[in-house]
Amino acid sequence: MPIEDDLFEKLRIELRRGSLVVAVLGALREERYGYTLRQLLEDAGLPIEESALYPLLRRLEAQGLLSSEWREEGKRYKRFYRLSNEGGEVLARLLGEWNAISESILRLTGKDA
Amino acid sequence: MDLLDRYVAAVRRNLPSGANGVGADDIAAELRDVLLERAEAREEALGRPLDTAEWERLLVEFGHPLVVAARYREKQSLIGPELYPFYLYSLKLFGAITALGVAAVAIFRAMVDPGDAGQVAVQLLHSIWWAATTVVGTTTIVFAAVERYGGFDRHFRNWKPGDLPEVERTKEPGRLASAVEVALGVLILLWWAGLAHIPVVTNANGFRLELAPVWTQLYWPVFAVLALRLAYNIVRWLKPHWGWTRGGLAIVSTVGAIIVAVLLYRAGHWVTVVPTGMAAEQAGKLQASLDLSLRIGIVAAAAVWLWQGAQELWRWMRR
């Protein structure tokens, strides 16, 4: 991979890292389990490795932003995640921040990006 | 399924204690479900159960058990990016102080220890290794503890611009001074190359001085040090912006000079007063006086070079 591509990839990953939390919280306004959540993120253009997604879910739950429960679905028990009340408040604030950043970037780049 | 069980067990074994307050069994159960779900999706696409090689591929794609388990850690790094600059600075500072201390002790021991020079050198390397390991280890442990438990980071955040040190005005010699130093260096090197085997002779006041055999033994080390110093002066004169080369030459020539000083000191005898008319008793007194002066001179020179070397090392490390 050329150096420029390598650099771009690093910057892209850095840029996406923070936005993934917003995406996960947003997607979990509706209850989902890990596999379907990952599919949804991938379909929306935000693929995430499972080995990164599940620890992230645990962390967000430990922070009180998600709640979860084991429930039977099909043949197996699965852990379903959902946005908690506190998570909803944090998501609203993060989305506000996201929009402000987006507008700032568009202003700075002359909306031609 | 045996592979799956072994994989999940390996991840579970390496999960951090507490795992964000959720039990390891719970994480392992979820992981198993995720992997089974992924396997089933593949089996559905293939229309048959996965064979061992396909299971292996699936697990490799998911990640090494240590990596997967580590992602459940609250802290992903030993020392985070906020603390890292302070860690690096402390490492350099304590490293430089320790290097100076170890070098001073080593030089002192090498001068007074009558033992074999090789053995002294081995002991020095041993001291350097242990000092470096201790400094790096202790600093890392302290900063890892600060990163993990916090508290001390307030010290790093609450700094005052007024406490910053004054701007260091480095006194760079002018190009003419550098050229003169180079010319002197060439002259000294030529003198050394031409006169090393000829004893210094003086017939003043009824005695003459002869250089001790140590000077002949140290002919090449002295030559090397003079040549390195000349190279340093040439770089400083013509290519002053070659920081790494300049710093490296300065350090190597200083270390070389210190080693030569130590070897000289250990010889214990540098010139011989040969009476050519002077009374033997008077010649003996002159010999003792000269020995003492040279002994003090060599120690002073080693101390000065050590200090200069430490300064150069510090400048080099701050690059």
Coordinates of C-alpha atoms in Angstrom, one line a residue:
Chain A
M1 CA 0.0 0.0 0.0
P2 CA 1.5 3.4 -0.9
I3 CA 2.4 5.7 1.9
E4 CA -0.4 8.1 1.1
D5 CA -3.0 5.4 1.2
D6 CA -1.6 4.1 4.5
L7 CA -1.8 7.6 6.0
F8 CA -5.3 8.1 4.7
E9 CA -6.3 4.7 6.2
K10 CA -4.9 5.8 9.6
L11 CA -6.7 9.1 9.5
R12 CA -9.9 7.4 8.4
I13 CA -9.9 5.0 11.3
E14 CA -9.2 7.8 13.7
L15 CA -12.1 9.8 12.2
R16 CA -14.5 6.8 12.4
R17 CA -13.5 5.8 16.0
G18 CA -15.5 8.4 17.7
S19 CA -18.4 8.3 15.3
L20 CA -18.9 4.6 15.9
V21 CA -20.1 5.2 19.4
V22 CA -22.7 7.6 18.1
A23 CA -23.7 5.1 15.4
V24 CA -24.1 2.2 17.9
L25 CA -26.1 4.3 20.4
G26 CA -28.3 5.5 17.6
A27 CA -28.9 2.0 16.2
L28 CA -29.8 0.8 19.6
R29 CA -32.7 3.1 20.1
E30 CA -34.4 -0.1 18.9
E31 CA -33.5 -3.3 20.7
R32 CA -31.0 -5.6 18.9
Y33 CA -28.5 -8.3 19.6
G34 CA -24.9 -8.1 18.4
Y35 CA -25.1 -9.9 15.1
T36 CA -28.1 -7.9 13.8
L37 CA -26.5 -4.7 15.1
R38 CA -23.3 -5.4 13.2
Q39 CA -25.3 -6.1 10.0
L40 CA -27.2 -2.9 10.4
L41 CA -24.0 -0.9 10.8
E42 CA -22.4 -2.6 7.9
D43 CA -25.5 -2.0 5.7
A44 CA -25.3 1.7 6.7
G45 CA -21.7 1.9 5.6
L46 CA -20.1 1.6 9.0
P47 CA -18.6 -1.9 9.2
I48 CA -17.1 -2.8 12.5
E49 CA -15.2 -5.9 13.6
E50 CA -17.1 -8.1 15.9
S51 CA -14.1 -8.4 18.2
A52 CA -14.3 -4.6 18.6
L53 CA -18.1 -4.3 18.7
Y54 CA -18.8 -6.6 21.7
P55 CA -16.2 -5.0 24.0
L56 CA -17.7 -1.6 23.0
L57 CA -21.2 -2.8 23.9
R58 CA -19.9 -4.0 27.2
R59 CA -18.2 -0.7 27.9
L60 CA -21.2 1.3 27.0
E61 CA -23.3 -0.9 29.2
A62 CA -20.9 -0.5 32.1
Q63 CA -21.1 3.2 31.6
G64 CA -24.9 3.0 32.0
L65 CA -25.6 4.1 28.4
L66 CA -27.0 0.7 27.4
S67 CA -29.0 -2.0 29.1
S68 CA -29.1 -5.6 28.1
E69 CA -30.8 -8.9 28.8
W70 CA -30.4 -12.6 27.7
R71 CA -33.5 -13.8 25.8
E72 CA -34.2 -16.8 23.7
E73 CA -34.3 -16.1 20.0
G74 CA -34.7 -19.0 17.5
K75 CA -32.7 -21.9 18.8
R76 CA -30.4 -20.0 21.2
Y77 CA -30.2 -17.5 24.0
K78 CA -28.9 -14.1 22.8
R79 CA -28.0 -10.9 24.6
F80 CA -30.2 -8.1 23.5
Y81 CA -29.0 -4.5 23.9
R82 CA -31.1 -1.3 24.1
L83 CA -30.4 2.3 24.7
S84 CA -31.0 3.2 28.4
N85 CA -32.6 6.5 29.5
E86 CA -29.2 7.9 30.3
G87 CA -27.9 6.7 27.0
G88 CA -30.8 8.5 25.2
E89 CA -29.8 11.8 26.9
V90 CA -26.1 11.3 26.0
L91 CA -27.0 10.4 22.4
A92 CA -29.1 13.6 22.0
R93 CA -26.2 15.7 23.2
L94 CA -23.7 13.8 21.0
L95 CA -25.9 14.2 18.0
G96 CA -26.0 18.0 18.7
E97 CA -22.3 18.0 18.9
W98 CA -22.0 15.9 15.7
N99 CA -24.2 18.3 13.8
A100 CA -22.2 21.3 15.1
I101 CA -19.0 19.7 14.0
S102 CA -20.4 18.8 10.6
E103 CA -21.6 22.4 10.0
S104 CA -18.2 23.7 11.1
I105 CA -16.4 21.4 8.7
L106 CA -18.7 22.4 5.9
R107 CA -18.2 26.1 6.7
L108 CA -14.5 25.7 6.8
T109 CA -14.3 23.7 3.6
G110 CA -16.7 25.9 1.7
K111 CA -19.2 23.1 1.4
D112 CA -17.3 21.8 -1.5
A113 CA -16.0 18.6 0.1
Chain B
M1 CA -16.9 -27.5 18.1
D2 CA -13.8 -28.6 20.0
L3 CA -12.0 -25.7 18.3
L4 CA -14.8 -23.3 19.3
D5 CA -14.6 -24.5 22.9
R6 CA -10.9 -24.1 23.0
Y7 CA -11.0 -20.7 21.5
V8 CA -13.7 -19.4 23.8
A9 CA -11.9 -20.9 26.8
A10 CA -8.7 -19.2 25.7
V11 CA -10.4 -15.8 25.5
R12 CA -12.1 -16.3 28.8
R13 CA -8.9 -17.2 30.5
N14 CA -7.4 -13.9 29.4
L15 CA -10.3 -11.6 30.2
P16 CA -9.4 -8.8 32.6
S17 CA -10.5 -9.5 36.2
G18 CA -14.0 -7.9 36.6
A19 CA -14.3 -7.4 32.8
N20 CA -16.1 -4.0 33.2
G21 CA -18.2 -5.4 36.0
V22 CA -19.7 -8.2 33.9
G23 CA -18.8 -11.8 34.5
A24 CA -16.4 -13.6 32.3
D25 CA -18.8 -16.4 31.9
D26 CA -21.3 -14.0 30.4
I27 CA -18.8 -12.6 27.9
A28 CA -17.8 -16.1 27.0
A29 CA -21.4 -17.1 26.4
E30 CA -22.0 -14.1 24.2
L31 CA -18.8 -14.8 22.3
R32 CA -19.8 -18.4 21.7
D33 CA -23.2 -17.2 20.4
V34 CA -21.6 -14.7 18.0
L35 CA -19.2 -17.3 16.6
L36 CA -22.0 -19.9 16.2
E37 CA -24.1 -17.3 14.4
R38 CA -21.3 -16.4 12.1
A39 CA -20.6 -20.1 11.4
E40 CA -24.3 -20.8 10.7
A41 CA -24.4 -18.0 8.2
R42 CA -21.4 -19.6 6.4
E43 CA -22.9 -23.0 6.6
E44 CA -26.2 -21.7 5.1
A45 CA -24.2 -20.2 2.2
L46 CA -22.3 -23.4 1.6
G47 CA -25.2 -25.7 2.2
R48 CA -23.1 -28.0 4.5
P49 CA -21.4 -27.9 7.9
L50 CA -18.0 -26.2 8.2
D51 CA -15.0 -28.4 8.2
T52 CA -12.0 -28.0 10.6
A53 CA -10.1 -25.8 8.2
E54 CA -13.1 -23.5 7.7
W55 CA -13.6 -23.3 11.5
E56 CA -9.9 -22.4 11.9
R57 CA -10.2 -19.7 9.2
L58 CA -13.3 -18.2 11.0
L59 CA -11.6 -18.1 14.3
V60 CA -8.4 -16.6 12.9
E61 CA -10.5 -13.9 11.2
F62 CA -12.2 -13.1 14.5
G63 CA -8.8 -12.5 16.2
H64 CA -6.2 -13.9 18.4
P65 CA -7.7 -14.8 21.8
L66 CA -5.3 -12.5 23.6
V67 CA -6.3 -9.5 21.4
V68 CA -10.0 -10.3 21.7
A69 CA -9.7 -10.6 25.5
A70 CA -7.6 -7.4 25.7
R71 CA -10.4 -5.4 24.0
Y72 CA -12.5 -5.9 27.1
R73 CA -9.9 -4.0 29.2
E74 CA -10.9 -0.5 30.3
K75 CA -7.4 0.7 29.5
Q76 CA -6.0 -0.3 26.1
S77 CA -2.5 1.1 26.7
L78 CA -0.1 1.1 29.6
I79 CA 0.6 4.8 29.3
G80 CA -1.9 6.9 27.5
P81 CA -1.2 9.7 24.9
E82 CA -1.8 12.4 27.5
L83 CA 0.8 11.1 29.9
Y84 CA 3.2 9.8 27.3
P85 CA 5.2 13.0 26.6
F86 CA 5.8 13.4 30.4
Y87 CA 6.9 9.7 30.5
L88 CA 9.3 10.2 27.6
Y89 CA 10.8 13.3 29.1
S90 CA 11.2 11.7 32.6
L91 CA 12.8 8.7 30.9
K92 CA 15.4 10.9 29.2
L93 CA 16.0 13.0 32.3
F94 CA 16.4 10.1 34.7
G95 CA 18.4 8.2 32.1
A96 CA 20.8 11.1 31.7
I97 CA 21.2 11.6 35.4
T98 CA 21.8 7.9 35.9
A99 CA 24.2 7.7 33.0
L100 CA 26.2 10.5 34.6
G101 CA 26.2 8.9 38.0
V102 CA 27.1 5.5 36.6
A103 CA 29.9 7.0 34.5
A104 CA 31.3 9.0 37.4
V105 CA 31.3 5.9 39.7
A106 CA 32.8 3.7 36.9
I107 CA 35.5 6.2 36.1
F108 CA 36.4 6.5 39.8
R109 CA 36.5 2.7 40.2
A110 CA 38.4 2.2 37.1
M111 CA 41.0 4.7 38.3
V112 CA 41.5 3.3 41.8
D113 CA 40.8 -0.4 41.1
P114 CA 44.1 -2.1 40.4
G115 CA 42.4 -5.1 38.9
D116 CA 42.4 -6.2 35.2
A117 CA 41.2 -3.5 32.8
G118 CA 39.0 -6.0 31.0
Q119 CA 37.3 -7.0 34.2
V120 CA 36.7 -3.4 35.1
A121 CA 35.1 -2.9 31.6
V122 CA 32.8 -5.9 32.1
Q123 CA 31.8 -4.5 35.5
L124 CA 31.1 -1.2 33.9
L125 CA 28.8 -2.7 31.2
H126 CA 27.1 -4.7 33.9
S127 CA 26.4 -1.5 35.9
I128 CA 25.2 0.3 32.8
W129 CA 22.8 -2.5 32.0
W130 CA 21.3 -2.7 35.5
A131 CA 21.1 1.1 35.8
A132 CA 19.3 1.4 32.4
T133 CA 16.9 -1.5 33.2
T134 CA 16.2 0.0 36.6
V135 CA 15.5 3.5 35.3
V136 CA 13.3 2.3 32.4
G137 CA 11.5 -0.3 34.6
T138 CA 10.9 2.1 37.5
T139 CA 9.8 5.0 35.4
T140 CA 7.4 2.8 33.4
I141 CA 5.9 1.3 36.6
V142 CA 5.4 4.7 38.1
F143 CA 3.8 6.2 35.0
A144 CA 1.6 3.0 34.5
A145 CA 0.4 3.4 38.1
V146 CA -0.3 7.1 37.4
E147 CA -2.2 6.2 34.3
R148 CA -4.2 3.5 36.0
Y149 CA -5.0 5.2 39.4
G150 CA -4.7 8.9 38.4
G151 CA -4.3 11.6 41.0
F152 CA -0.7 12.6 40.1
D153 CA -1.8 13.9 36.7
R154 CA -2.9 17.1 38.3
H155 CA 0.7 17.8 38.9
F156 CA 1.3 17.6 35.1
R157 CA -1.8 19.7 34.3
N158 CA -1.3 22.5 36.8
W159 CA 1.8 24.0 35.4
K160 CA 2.7 27.6 35.3
P161 CA 4.4 29.2 32.3
G162 CA 6.5 31.3 34.7
D163 CA 8.1 28.1 35.9
L164 CA 9.5 27.3 32.5
P165 CA 13.3 27.6 32.3
E166 CA 15.0 30.6 30.7
V167 CA 15.8 30.3 27.0
E168 CA 19.2 28.7 26.7
R169 CA 21.5 30.9 24.6
T170 CA 23.9 28.4 23.0
K171 CA 27.2 29.9 22.4
E172 CA 28.1 28.6 19.0
P173 CA 31.7 29.4 18.0
G174 CA 32.1 31.5 14.9
R175 CA 33.2 30.0 11.7
L176 CA 36.7 31.5 12.1
A177 CA 37.0 30.0 15.6
S178 CA 35.9 26.6 14.3
A179 CA 38.5 26.9 11.5
V180 CA 41.2 27.7 14.0
E181 CA 40.2 24.7 16.1
V182 CA 40.4 22.5 13.0
A183 CA 43.8 23.8 12.1
L184 CA 45.0 23.2 15.7
G185 CA 43.5 19.7 15.6
V186 CA 45.4 18.9 12.4
L187 CA 48.7 20.3 13.9
I188 CA 48.2 18.2 17.1
L189 CA 47.4 15.1 15.2
L190 CA 50.5 15.6 13.0
W191 CA 52.6 16.2 16.0
W192 CA 51.3 13.1 17.7
A193 CA 51.9 11.0 14.6
G194 CA 55.4 12.3 14.2
L195 CA 56.7 12.4 17.8
A196 CA 55.0 9.6 19.6
H197 CA 58.0 7.3 19.5
I198 CA 60.5 10.0 20.3
P199 CA 60.9 10.8 24.1
V200 CA 60.5 14.5 25.1
V201 CA 63.9 15.7 26.1
T202 CA 64.9 18.7 28.0
N203 CA 68.3 19.6 29.4
A204 CA 67.2 22.5 31.4
N205 CA 68.3 22.7 35.0
G206 CA 70.3 19.5 34.9
F207 CA 67.6 17.0 34.2
R208 CA 65.7 15.6 31.2
L209 CA 62.2 14.2 31.0
E210 CA 61.4 10.9 29.3
L211 CA 57.9 9.8 28.5
A212 CA 56.8 6.6 30.3
P213 CA 56.0 3.5 28.2
V214 CA 52.2 4.0 28.7
W215 CA 52.3 6.7 26.0
T216 CA 53.6 4.3 23.5
Q217 CA 51.1 1.7 24.6
L218 CA 48.3 4.2 24.2
Y219 CA 49.5 5.6 20.9
W220 CA 46.6 4.4 18.8
P221 CA 43.8 5.1 21.3
V222 CA 45.2 8.7 21.6
F223 CA 45.5 8.9 17.8
A224 CA 41.8 7.7 17.5
V225 CA 40.6 10.3 20.0
L226 CA 42.4 13.1 18.3
A227 CA 41.1 12.0 14.9
L228 CA 37.5 11.8 16.2
R229 CA 37.8 15.2 17.8
L230 CA 39.2 16.6 14.6
A231 CA 36.3 15.1 12.7
Y232 CA 33.9 16.7 15.2
N233 CA 35.5 20.1 14.7
I234 CA 35.3 19.7 10.9
V235 CA 31.6 18.9 11.0
R236 CA 30.9 21.7 13.4
W237 CA 32.8 24.1 11.1
L238 CA 31.5 23.0 7.7
K239 CA 28.2 21.2 8.4
P240 CA 26.9 22.6 11.7
H241 CA 23.4 21.4 10.9
W242 CA 24.4 17.8 10.8
G243 CA 23.1 17.4 14.4
W244 CA 23.2 13.6 14.7
T245 CA 26.6 13.2 13.2
R246 CA 27.9 16.1 15.3
G247 CA 26.3 14.8 18.5
G248 CA 27.5 11.3 17.9
L249 CA 31.1 12.3 17.2
A250 CA 31.1 14.5 20.3
I251 CA 29.9 11.7 22.5
V252 CA 32.2 9.0 21.0
S253 CA 35.2 11.3 21.2
T254 CA 34.5 12.3 24.7
V255 CA 33.9 8.7 25.9
G256 CA 37.1 7.8 24.1
A257 CA 39.0 10.6 25.8
I258 CA 37.7 9.5 29.2
I259 CA 38.7 5.9 28.6
V260 CA 42.2 7.1 27.6
A261 CA 42.4 9.2 30.7
V262 CA 41.4 6.2 32.9
L263 CA 44.0 4.0 31.3
L264 CA 46.6 6.8 31.7
Y265 CA 45.7 7.2 35.3
R266 CA 45.9 3.5 36.0
A267 CA 49.5 3.5 34.6
G268 CA 50.5 5.6 37.6
H269 CA 53.7 6.8 36.0
W270 CA 53.8 9.2 33.0
V271 CA 57.2 10.9 32.8
T272 CA 60.6 10.0 34.3
V273 CA 62.9 12.6 35.6
V274 CA 66.4 11.7 34.5
P275 CA 69.1 13.7 36.4
T276 CA 71.8 15.0 34.1
G277 CA 73.6 17.0 36.8
M278 CA 70.8 17.5 39.3
A279 CA 71.2 15.8 42.7
A280 CA 69.3 12.5 43.0
E281 CA 67.3 13.7 46.0
Q282 CA 66.2 16.8 44.2
A283 CA 65.3 14.7 41.1
G284 CA 63.2 12.5 43.4
K285 CA 61.3 15.4 44.7
L286 CA 60.7 16.8 41.2
Q287 CA 59.5 13.3 40.1
A288 CA 57.0 13.2 43.1
S289 CA 55.8 16.7 42.3
L290 CA 55.3 16.0 38.6
D291 CA 53.5 12.7 39.4
L292 CA 51.1 14.5 41.7
S293 CA 50.5 17.4 39.2
L294 CA 49.8 14.9 36.4
R295 CA 47.6 12.8 38.6
I296 CA 45.4 15.8 39.5
G297 CA 45.5 17.0 35.9
I298 CA 44.2 13.7 34.5
V299 CA 41.4 13.5 37.1
A300 CA 40.4 17.1 36.3
A301 CA 40.5 16.4 32.6
A302 CA 38.3 13.3 33.0
A303 CA 35.8 15.2 35.2
V304 CA 35.6 18.0 32.6
W305 CA 35.2 15.6 29.7
L306 CA 32.5 13.7 31.7
W307 CA 30.6 16.9 32.3
Q308 CA 30.9 17.9 28.6
G309 CA 29.9 14.4 27.5
A310 CA 26.8 14.6 29.8
Q311 CA 25.8 17.9 28.3
E312 CA 26.3 16.7 24.8
L313 CA 24.3 13.5 25.6
W314 CA 21.5 15.6 27.0
R315 CA 21.4 17.8 24.0
W316 CA 21.4 14.7 21.8
M317 CA 18.6 13.0 23.7
R318 CA 16.4 16.1 23.5
R319 CA 16.5 16.2 19.7

